[in-house]
Amino acid sequence: MKTPLIIIPTYNEVENISRLIPVLLDLSVKPDVLVVDDNSPDGTGDVVLEFESTGRVHLLSRPCKAGLGQAYIAGFKWAMDRDEFDPIVQMDADFSHKPEKVVELIDTLHECDLAIGSRYCSGVNVVNWPLSRLLLSWFANKYTKLITGLPMEDATGGFKALKREALEKLDLNNIKSDGYSFQIEVSYKLFNSGCSIKEIPIIFVDRHAGTSKMTKSIVWEAVWMVWHLRFPWLF
Ligand SMILES: Nc1nc2c(ncn2[C@@H]2O[C@H](COP(=O)(O)OP(=O)(O)OP(=O)(O)O)[C@@H](O)[C@H]2O)c(=O)[nH]1
Ligand SMILES: [Mg+2]
């Protein structure tokens, strides 16, 4: 039996990460946690180091902020270099993803290769987002499904569990996205390489602490990325 690995990208999440790690370590599935921090000025990395004595918490520190996608790629490579980890879970640090749901996500991998925590597979389950943000996310997902044909209601979310053998099918040196379109690109490439996908409903709650890293350029990257994924010869 291998150890589940939860990968969490962080930038200025000191308050959240210090509360989140103990909750994750207590989960029945006994995961290890890998935090990929981009040298956060608020000292997120230092807090993670305080948990290293548990032997189950690891810090991958990168020199400067280089985007969520690149942080995940570094985390995936770290996991692939260590045979003992399977499955791999992705989640945000800000408690938008309920830690207890990790167990259900991992359980869902009995039925598929990639399990998605989905905000939109049973109505709209988003709490405390301004309407403008909700509409952006909802339309982004309709648009993604239309252009790429991905059979998913929530392709932009970041709460996922993958079998190690699925991750092995990804060419990590050929992922183009820096921002949130990373989530779309990974799911699209896994689906195209024959992986099965299942969505389970989650309730997504807006962050309580810290600030958003969402920018206009991240949104525009996703707008173009779906066309590139579907028609790579276009540009
Ligand atoms: N290492 C790293 N982590 C990042 C970067 N950008 C975002 N993150 C982390 O990725 C996760 C998701 O980012 P969020 O800012 O929560 O994005 P969001 O959920 O779409 O937006 P809000 O919750 O509204 O802030 C969080 O844990 C962030 O700290 C980055 O450039 N580098
Ligand atoms: Mg968030």
PDB file of C-alpha atoms and ligand atoms in Angstrom, residues 8-11 13 36-38 62 65-68 71 92-94 96 129 133 180 204 206-207 211-214, ligand 1:
ATOM      1  CA  ILE A   8      -0.445  22.282  -2.224  1.00  0.00           C
ATOM      2  CA  PRO A   9       0.942  25.265  -4.152  1.00  0.00           C
ATOM      3  CA  THR A  10       1.278  28.334  -1.937  1.00  0.00           C
ATOM      4  CA  TYR A  11       1.992  32.008  -2.262  1.00  0.00           C
ATOM      5  CA  GLU A  13      -0.752  31.558   2.658  1.00  0.00           C
ATOM      6  CA  VAL A  36       5.316  24.007  -3.224  1.00  0.00           C
ATOM      7  CA  ASP A  37       6.038  27.547  -2.096  1.00  0.00           C
ATOM      8  CA  ASP A  38       7.340  30.359  -4.297  1.00  0.00           C
ATOM      9  CA  ARG A  62      11.192  27.862  -5.432  1.00  0.00           C
ATOM     10  CA  LYS A  65       6.522  33.524  -7.896  1.00  0.00           C
ATOM     11  CA  ALA A  66       6.210  31.692 -11.198  1.00  0.00           C
ATOM     12  CA  GLY A  67       2.544  30.675 -11.401  1.00  0.00           C
ATOM     13  CA  LEU A  68       0.348  27.889 -10.142  1.00  0.00           C
ATOM     14  CA  ALA A  71       4.420  25.035  -9.080  1.00  0.00           C
ATOM     15  CA  ASP A  92      -5.544  24.894  -2.663  1.00  0.00           C
ATOM     16  CA  ALA A  93      -4.244  26.157   0.667  1.00  0.00           C
ATOM     17  CA  ASP A  94      -7.093  28.550   1.378  1.00  0.00           C
ATOM     18  CA  SER A  96     -11.920  26.587  -0.401  1.00  0.00           C
ATOM     19  CA  TRP A 129     -18.189  34.448  -4.140  1.00  0.00           C
ATOM     20  CA  ARG A 133     -16.614  35.895  -9.992  1.00  0.00           C
ATOM     21  CA  TYR A 180      -5.373  28.275 -13.906  1.00  0.00           C
ATOM     22  CA  PHE A 204     -16.547  25.473  -2.689  1.00  0.00           C
ATOM     23  CA  ASP A 206     -14.429  31.491  -0.771  1.00  0.00           C
ATOM     24  CA  ARG A 207     -11.120  31.925   1.050  1.00  0.00           C
ATOM     25  CA  THR A 211      -5.624  37.340  -0.803  1.00  0.00           C
ATOM     26  CA  SER A 212      -6.525  36.112  -4.271  1.00  0.00           C
ATOM     27  CA  LYS A 213      -3.847  35.573  -6.912  1.00  0.00           C
ATOM     28  CA  MET A 214      -6.329  35.760  -9.774  1.00  0.00           C
TER      29      MET A 214
HETATM   30  N1  LIG B   1       3.535  28.322  -5.591  1.00  0.00           N
HETATM   31  C1  LIG B   1       2.567  29.108  -6.105  1.00  0.00           C
HETATM   32  N2  LIG B   1       1.302  28.995  -5.640  1.00  0.00           N
HETATM   33  C2  LIG B   1       0.358  29.797  -6.168  1.00  0.00           C
HETATM   34  C3  LIG B   1       0.621  30.757  -7.180  1.00  0.00           C
HETATM   35  N3  LIG B   1      -0.548  31.385  -7.505  1.00  0.00           N
HETATM   36  C4  LIG B   1      -1.497  30.850  -6.707  1.00  0.00           C
HETATM   37  N4  LIG B   1      -0.964  29.899  -5.893  1.00  0.00           N
HETATM   38  C5  LIG B   1      -1.646  29.057  -4.900  1.00  0.00           C
HETATM   39  O1  LIG B   1      -2.601  28.299  -5.602  1.00  0.00           O
HETATM   40  C6  LIG B   1      -3.775  28.117  -4.824  1.00  0.00           C
HETATM   41  C7  LIG B   1      -4.970  28.688  -5.593  1.00  0.00           C
HETATM   42  O2  LIG B   1      -4.818  30.107  -5.721  1.00  0.00           O
HETATM   43  P1  LIG B   1      -5.955  31.127  -5.243  1.00  0.00           P
HETATM   44  O3  LIG B   1      -5.388  32.490  -5.147  1.00  0.00           O
HETATM   45  O4  LIG B   1      -6.648  30.592  -4.035  1.00  0.00           O
HETATM   46  O5  LIG B   1      -6.882  31.072  -6.480  1.00  0.00           O
HETATM   47  P2  LIG B   1      -8.428  31.053  -6.522  1.00  0.00           P
HETATM   48  O6  LIG B   1      -8.940  30.010  -5.577  1.00  0.00           O
HETATM   49  O7  LIG B   1      -8.820  30.941  -7.947  1.00  0.00           O
HETATM   50  O8  LIG B   1      -8.770  32.529  -6.042  1.00  0.00           O
HETATM   51  P3  LIG B   1      -9.182  33.065  -4.601  1.00  0.00           P
HETATM   52  O9  LIG B   1      -9.509  31.933  -3.718  1.00  0.00           O
HETATM   53  O10 LIG B   1     -10.257  34.009  -4.889  1.00  0.00           O
HETATM   54  O11 LIG B   1      -7.994  33.763  -4.053  1.00  0.00           O
HETATM   55  C8  LIG B   1      -3.511  28.813  -3.489  1.00  0.00           C
HETATM   56  O12 LIG B   1      -3.061  27.858  -2.553  1.00  0.00           O
HETATM   57  C9  LIG B   1      -2.434  29.823  -3.838  1.00  0.00           C
HETATM   58  O13 LIG B   1      -1.614  30.186  -2.748  1.00  0.00           O
HETATM   59  C10 LIG B   1       1.981  30.855  -7.651  1.00  0.00           C
HETATM   60  O14 LIG B   1       2.329  31.660  -8.520  1.00  0.00           O
HETATM   61  N5  LIG B   1       2.905  30.014  -7.077  1.00  0.00           N
END
